[in-house]
PDB file of C-alpha atoms in Angstrom:
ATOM      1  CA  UNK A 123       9.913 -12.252   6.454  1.00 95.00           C
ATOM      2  CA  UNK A 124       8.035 -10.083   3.849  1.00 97.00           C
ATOM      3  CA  UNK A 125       5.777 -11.824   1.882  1.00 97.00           C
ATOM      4  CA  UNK A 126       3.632 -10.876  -1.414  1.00 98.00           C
ATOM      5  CA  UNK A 127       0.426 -11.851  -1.633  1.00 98.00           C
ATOM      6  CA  UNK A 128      -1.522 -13.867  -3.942  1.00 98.00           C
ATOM      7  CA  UNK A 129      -4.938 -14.793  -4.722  1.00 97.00           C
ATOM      8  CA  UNK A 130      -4.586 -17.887  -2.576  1.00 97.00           C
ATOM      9  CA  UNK A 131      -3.727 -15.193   0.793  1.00 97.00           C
ATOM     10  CA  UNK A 132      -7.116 -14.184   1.869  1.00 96.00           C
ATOM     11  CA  UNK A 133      -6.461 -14.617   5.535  1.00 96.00           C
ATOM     12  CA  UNK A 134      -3.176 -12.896   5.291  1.00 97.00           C
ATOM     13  CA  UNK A 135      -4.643  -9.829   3.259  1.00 96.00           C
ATOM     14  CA  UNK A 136      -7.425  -9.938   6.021  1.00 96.00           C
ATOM     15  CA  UNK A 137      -4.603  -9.414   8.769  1.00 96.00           C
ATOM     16  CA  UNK A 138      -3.382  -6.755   6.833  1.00 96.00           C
ATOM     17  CA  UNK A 139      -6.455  -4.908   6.598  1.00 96.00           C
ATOM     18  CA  UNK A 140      -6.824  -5.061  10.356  1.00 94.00           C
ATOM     19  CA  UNK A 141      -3.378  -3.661  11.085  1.00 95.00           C
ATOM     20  CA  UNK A 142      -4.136  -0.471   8.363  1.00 95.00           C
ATOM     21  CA  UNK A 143      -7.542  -0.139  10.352  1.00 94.00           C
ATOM     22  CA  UNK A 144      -5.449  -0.147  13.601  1.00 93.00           C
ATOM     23  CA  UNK A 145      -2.215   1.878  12.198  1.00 90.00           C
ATOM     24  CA  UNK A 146      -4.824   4.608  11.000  1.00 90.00           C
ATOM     25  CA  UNK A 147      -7.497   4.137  13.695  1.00 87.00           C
ATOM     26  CA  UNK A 148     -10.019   3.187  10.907  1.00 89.00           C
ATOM     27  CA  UNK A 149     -11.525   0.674  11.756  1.00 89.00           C
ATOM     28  CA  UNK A 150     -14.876   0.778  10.081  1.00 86.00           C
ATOM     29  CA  UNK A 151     -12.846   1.478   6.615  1.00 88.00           C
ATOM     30  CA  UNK A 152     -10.276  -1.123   7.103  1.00 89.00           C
ATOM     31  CA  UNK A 153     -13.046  -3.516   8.224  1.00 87.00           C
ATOM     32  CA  UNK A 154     -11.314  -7.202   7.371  1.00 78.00           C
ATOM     33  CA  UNK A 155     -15.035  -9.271   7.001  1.00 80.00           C
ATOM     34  CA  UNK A 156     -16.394  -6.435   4.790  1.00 82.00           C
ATOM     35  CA  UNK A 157     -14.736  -7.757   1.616  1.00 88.00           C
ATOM     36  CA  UNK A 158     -15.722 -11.005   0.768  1.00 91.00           C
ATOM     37  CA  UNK A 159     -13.102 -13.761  -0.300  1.00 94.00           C
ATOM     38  CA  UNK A 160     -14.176 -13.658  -3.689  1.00 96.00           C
ATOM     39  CA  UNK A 161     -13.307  -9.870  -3.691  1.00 96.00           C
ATOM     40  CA  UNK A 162     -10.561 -10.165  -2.377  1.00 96.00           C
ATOM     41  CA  UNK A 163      -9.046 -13.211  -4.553  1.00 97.00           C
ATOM     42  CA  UNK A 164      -9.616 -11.346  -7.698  1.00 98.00           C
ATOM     43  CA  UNK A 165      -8.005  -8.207  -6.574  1.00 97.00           C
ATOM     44  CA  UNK A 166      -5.102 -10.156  -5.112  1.00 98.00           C
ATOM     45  CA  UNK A 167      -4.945 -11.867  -8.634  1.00 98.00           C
ATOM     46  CA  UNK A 168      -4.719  -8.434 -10.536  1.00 97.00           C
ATOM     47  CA  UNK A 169      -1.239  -7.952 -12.122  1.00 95.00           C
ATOM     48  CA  UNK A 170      -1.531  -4.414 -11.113  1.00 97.00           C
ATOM     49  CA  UNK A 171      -2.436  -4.883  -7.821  1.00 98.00           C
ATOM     50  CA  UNK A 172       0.774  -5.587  -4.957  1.00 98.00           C
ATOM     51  CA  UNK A 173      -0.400  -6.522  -1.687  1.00 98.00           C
ATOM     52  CA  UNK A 174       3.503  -7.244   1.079  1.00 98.00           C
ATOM     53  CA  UNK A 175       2.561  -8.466   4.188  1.00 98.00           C
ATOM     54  CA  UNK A 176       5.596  -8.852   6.878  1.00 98.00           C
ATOM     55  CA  UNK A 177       5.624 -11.977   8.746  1.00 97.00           C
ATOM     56  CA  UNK A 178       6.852 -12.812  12.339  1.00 96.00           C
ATOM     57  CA  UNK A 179       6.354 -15.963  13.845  1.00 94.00           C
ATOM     58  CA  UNK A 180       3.838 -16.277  11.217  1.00 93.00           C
ATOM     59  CA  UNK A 181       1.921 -13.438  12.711  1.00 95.00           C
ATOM     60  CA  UNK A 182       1.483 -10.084  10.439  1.00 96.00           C
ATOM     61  CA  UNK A 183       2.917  -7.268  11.781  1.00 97.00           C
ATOM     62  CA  UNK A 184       2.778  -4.897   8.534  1.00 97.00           C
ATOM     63  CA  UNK A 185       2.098  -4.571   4.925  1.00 97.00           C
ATOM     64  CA  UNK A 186       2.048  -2.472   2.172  1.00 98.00           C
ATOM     65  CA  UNK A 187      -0.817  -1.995  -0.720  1.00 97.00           C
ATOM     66  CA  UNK A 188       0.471  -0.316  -3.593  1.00 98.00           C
ATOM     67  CA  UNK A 189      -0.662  -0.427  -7.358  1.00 98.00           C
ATOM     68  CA  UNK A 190       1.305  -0.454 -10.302  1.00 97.00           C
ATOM     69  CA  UNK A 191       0.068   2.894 -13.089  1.00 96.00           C
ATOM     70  CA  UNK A 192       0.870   2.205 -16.487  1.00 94.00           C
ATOM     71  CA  UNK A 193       1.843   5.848 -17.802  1.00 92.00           C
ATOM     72  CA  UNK A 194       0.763   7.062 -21.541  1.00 92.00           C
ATOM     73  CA  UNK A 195       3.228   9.166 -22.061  1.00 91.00           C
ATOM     74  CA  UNK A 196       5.976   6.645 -22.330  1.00 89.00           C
ATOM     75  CA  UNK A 197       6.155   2.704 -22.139  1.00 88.00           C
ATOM     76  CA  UNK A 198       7.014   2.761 -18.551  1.00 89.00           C
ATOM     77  CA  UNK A 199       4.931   2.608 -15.028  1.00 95.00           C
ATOM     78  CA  UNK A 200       5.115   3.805 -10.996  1.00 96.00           C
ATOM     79  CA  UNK A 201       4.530   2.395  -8.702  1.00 96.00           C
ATOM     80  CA  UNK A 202       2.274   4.007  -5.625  1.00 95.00           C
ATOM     81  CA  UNK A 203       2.198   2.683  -2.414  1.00 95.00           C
ATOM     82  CA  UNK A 204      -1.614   3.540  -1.373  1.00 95.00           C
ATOM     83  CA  UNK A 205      -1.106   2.562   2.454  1.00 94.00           C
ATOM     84  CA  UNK A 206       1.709   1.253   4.404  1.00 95.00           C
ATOM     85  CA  UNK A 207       1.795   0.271   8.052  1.00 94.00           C
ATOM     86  CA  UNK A 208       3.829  -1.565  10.892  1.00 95.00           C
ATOM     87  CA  UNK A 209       2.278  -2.639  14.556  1.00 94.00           C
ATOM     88  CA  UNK A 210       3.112  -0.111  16.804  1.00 90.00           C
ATOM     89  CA  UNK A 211       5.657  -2.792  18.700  1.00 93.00           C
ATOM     90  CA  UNK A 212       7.106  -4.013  16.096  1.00 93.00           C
ATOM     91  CA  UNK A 213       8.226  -0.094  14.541  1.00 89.00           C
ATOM     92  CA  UNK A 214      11.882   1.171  14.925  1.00 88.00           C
ATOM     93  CA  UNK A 215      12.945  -2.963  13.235  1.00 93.00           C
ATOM     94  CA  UNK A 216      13.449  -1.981   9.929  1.00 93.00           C
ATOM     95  CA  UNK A 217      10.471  -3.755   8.724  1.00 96.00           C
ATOM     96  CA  UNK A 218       9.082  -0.665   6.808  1.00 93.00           C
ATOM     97  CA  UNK A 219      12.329  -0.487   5.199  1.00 93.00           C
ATOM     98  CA  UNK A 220      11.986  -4.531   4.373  1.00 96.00           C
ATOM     99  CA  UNK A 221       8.529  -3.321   2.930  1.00 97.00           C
ATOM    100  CA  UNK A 222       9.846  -0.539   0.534  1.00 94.00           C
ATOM    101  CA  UNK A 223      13.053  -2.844  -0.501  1.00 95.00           C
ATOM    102  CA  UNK A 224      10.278  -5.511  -1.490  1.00 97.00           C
ATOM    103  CA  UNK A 225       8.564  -2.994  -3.670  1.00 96.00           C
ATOM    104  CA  UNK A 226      11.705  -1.612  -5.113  1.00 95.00           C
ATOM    105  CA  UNK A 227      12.770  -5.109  -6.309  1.00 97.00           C
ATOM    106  CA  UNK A 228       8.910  -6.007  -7.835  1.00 97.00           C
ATOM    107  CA  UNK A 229       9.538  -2.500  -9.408  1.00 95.00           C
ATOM    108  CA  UNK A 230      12.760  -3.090 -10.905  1.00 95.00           C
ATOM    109  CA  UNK A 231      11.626  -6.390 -12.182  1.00 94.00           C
ATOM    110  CA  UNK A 232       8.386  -4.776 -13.432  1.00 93.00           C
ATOM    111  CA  UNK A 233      10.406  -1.937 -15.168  1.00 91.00           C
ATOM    112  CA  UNK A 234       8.634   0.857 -13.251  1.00 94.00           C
ATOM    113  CA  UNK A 235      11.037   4.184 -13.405  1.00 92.00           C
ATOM    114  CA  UNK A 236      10.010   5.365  -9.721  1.00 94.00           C
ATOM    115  CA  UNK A 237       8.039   4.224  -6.355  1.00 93.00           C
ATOM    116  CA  UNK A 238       5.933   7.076  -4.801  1.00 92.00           C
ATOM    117  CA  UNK A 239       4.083   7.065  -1.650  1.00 87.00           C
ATOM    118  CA  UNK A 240       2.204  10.129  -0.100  1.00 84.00           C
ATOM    119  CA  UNK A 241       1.896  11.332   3.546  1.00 80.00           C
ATOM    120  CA  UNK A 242       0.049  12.922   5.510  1.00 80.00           C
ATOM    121  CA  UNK A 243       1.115  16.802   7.130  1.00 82.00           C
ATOM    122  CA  UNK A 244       1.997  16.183  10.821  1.00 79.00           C
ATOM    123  CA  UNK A 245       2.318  12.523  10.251  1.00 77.00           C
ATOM    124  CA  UNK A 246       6.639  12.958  11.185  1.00 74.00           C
ATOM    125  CA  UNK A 247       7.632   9.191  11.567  1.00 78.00           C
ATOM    126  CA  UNK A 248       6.094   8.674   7.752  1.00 75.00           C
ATOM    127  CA  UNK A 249       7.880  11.653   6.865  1.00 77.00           C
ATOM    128  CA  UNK A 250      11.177  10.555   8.006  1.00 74.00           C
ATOM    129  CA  UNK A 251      10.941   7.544   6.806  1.00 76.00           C
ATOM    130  CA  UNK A 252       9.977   8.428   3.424  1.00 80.00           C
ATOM    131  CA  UNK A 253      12.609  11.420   3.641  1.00 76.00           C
ATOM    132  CA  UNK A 254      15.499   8.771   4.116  1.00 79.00           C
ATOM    133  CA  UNK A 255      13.943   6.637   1.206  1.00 80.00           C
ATOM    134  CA  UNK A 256      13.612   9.412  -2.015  1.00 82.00           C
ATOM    135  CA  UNK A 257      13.157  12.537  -2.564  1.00 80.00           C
ATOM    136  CA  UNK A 258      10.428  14.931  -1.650  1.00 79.00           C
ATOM    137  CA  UNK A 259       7.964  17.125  -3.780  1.00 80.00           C
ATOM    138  CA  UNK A 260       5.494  18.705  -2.151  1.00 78.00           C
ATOM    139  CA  UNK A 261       2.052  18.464  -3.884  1.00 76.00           C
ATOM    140  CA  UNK A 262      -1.818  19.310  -3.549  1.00 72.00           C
ATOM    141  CA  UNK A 263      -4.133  16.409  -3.220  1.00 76.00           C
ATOM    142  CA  UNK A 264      -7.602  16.649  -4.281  1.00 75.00           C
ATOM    143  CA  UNK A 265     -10.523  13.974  -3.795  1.00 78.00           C
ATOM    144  CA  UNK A 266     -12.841  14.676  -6.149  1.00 80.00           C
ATOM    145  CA  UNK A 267     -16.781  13.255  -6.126  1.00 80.00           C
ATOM    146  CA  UNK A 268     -17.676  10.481  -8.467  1.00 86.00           C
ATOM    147  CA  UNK A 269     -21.219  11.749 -10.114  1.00 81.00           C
ATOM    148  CA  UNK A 270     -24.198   9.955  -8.352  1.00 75.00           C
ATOM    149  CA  UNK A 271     -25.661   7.715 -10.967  1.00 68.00           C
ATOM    150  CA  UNK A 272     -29.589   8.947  -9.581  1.00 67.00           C
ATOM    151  CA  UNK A 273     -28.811  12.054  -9.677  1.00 60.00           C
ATOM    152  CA  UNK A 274     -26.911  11.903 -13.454  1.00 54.00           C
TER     153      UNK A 274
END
């Protein structure tokens, strides 16, 4: 069962956070008890904000995060999925696929014109995956610094 998440699903959205800490052996960033349950009410609460979590036995197995970016160009939004993982046993059941049809539906209904997701070179199963799905464009990524307020 894929489920979205609301500000009432801290426990879920702390499962999910362990299996993206697990999925991309991050641990330390995908730390569950680091975010408080204020935190993460409010950003399950955000309109923009679209947090799937897939459900067996009542157990999560995977999830998606993904944010919805309101575009200035024209009245219309995308949708990018930030992270995206499935339990190591519980891959090759279709549940990423469950995931992305989720997010294509809350898209539709949102109006968004496209879903985009990036991955990672060498990471082949996401690249499958996402090659079935769309259509690929290959792209630089850059992180760039935020300024350090003492030193600004």
């Amino acid at each position: 069962m894929i489920r979205q998440l609301t500000s009432e699903d801290t426990e879920l959205a702390r499962g999910l956070l362990d299996i993206f800490g697990t999925a991309f052996e991050e641990e330390e960033t995908y730390d569950s008890a680091a975010s408080g349950d204020a935190y993460l009410q409010k950003l399950l609460a955000r309109e923009h904000f679209i947090a799937l979590v897939a459900l067996v036995d009542g157990e999560v197995v995977g999830g998606i995060a993904a944010y919805e970016l309101e575009k200035l160009e024209q009245e219309r939004s995308e949708i990018y999925i930030y992270d995206l993982a499935v339990l190591e046993n519980f891959r090759r059941k279709h549940i990423a696929t469950k995931l992305f049809d989720a997010v294509r539906k809350i898209a539709s209904e949102r109006g968004a014109w496209v879903v985009f997701v990036q991955a990672d070179h060498g990471d082949d199963p996401a690249i499958a995956l996402y090659t079935g799905l769309g259509t690929r464009e290959d792209v630089l990524h850059f992180d760039i610094a935020v300024e350090d307020k003492e030193q600004g």
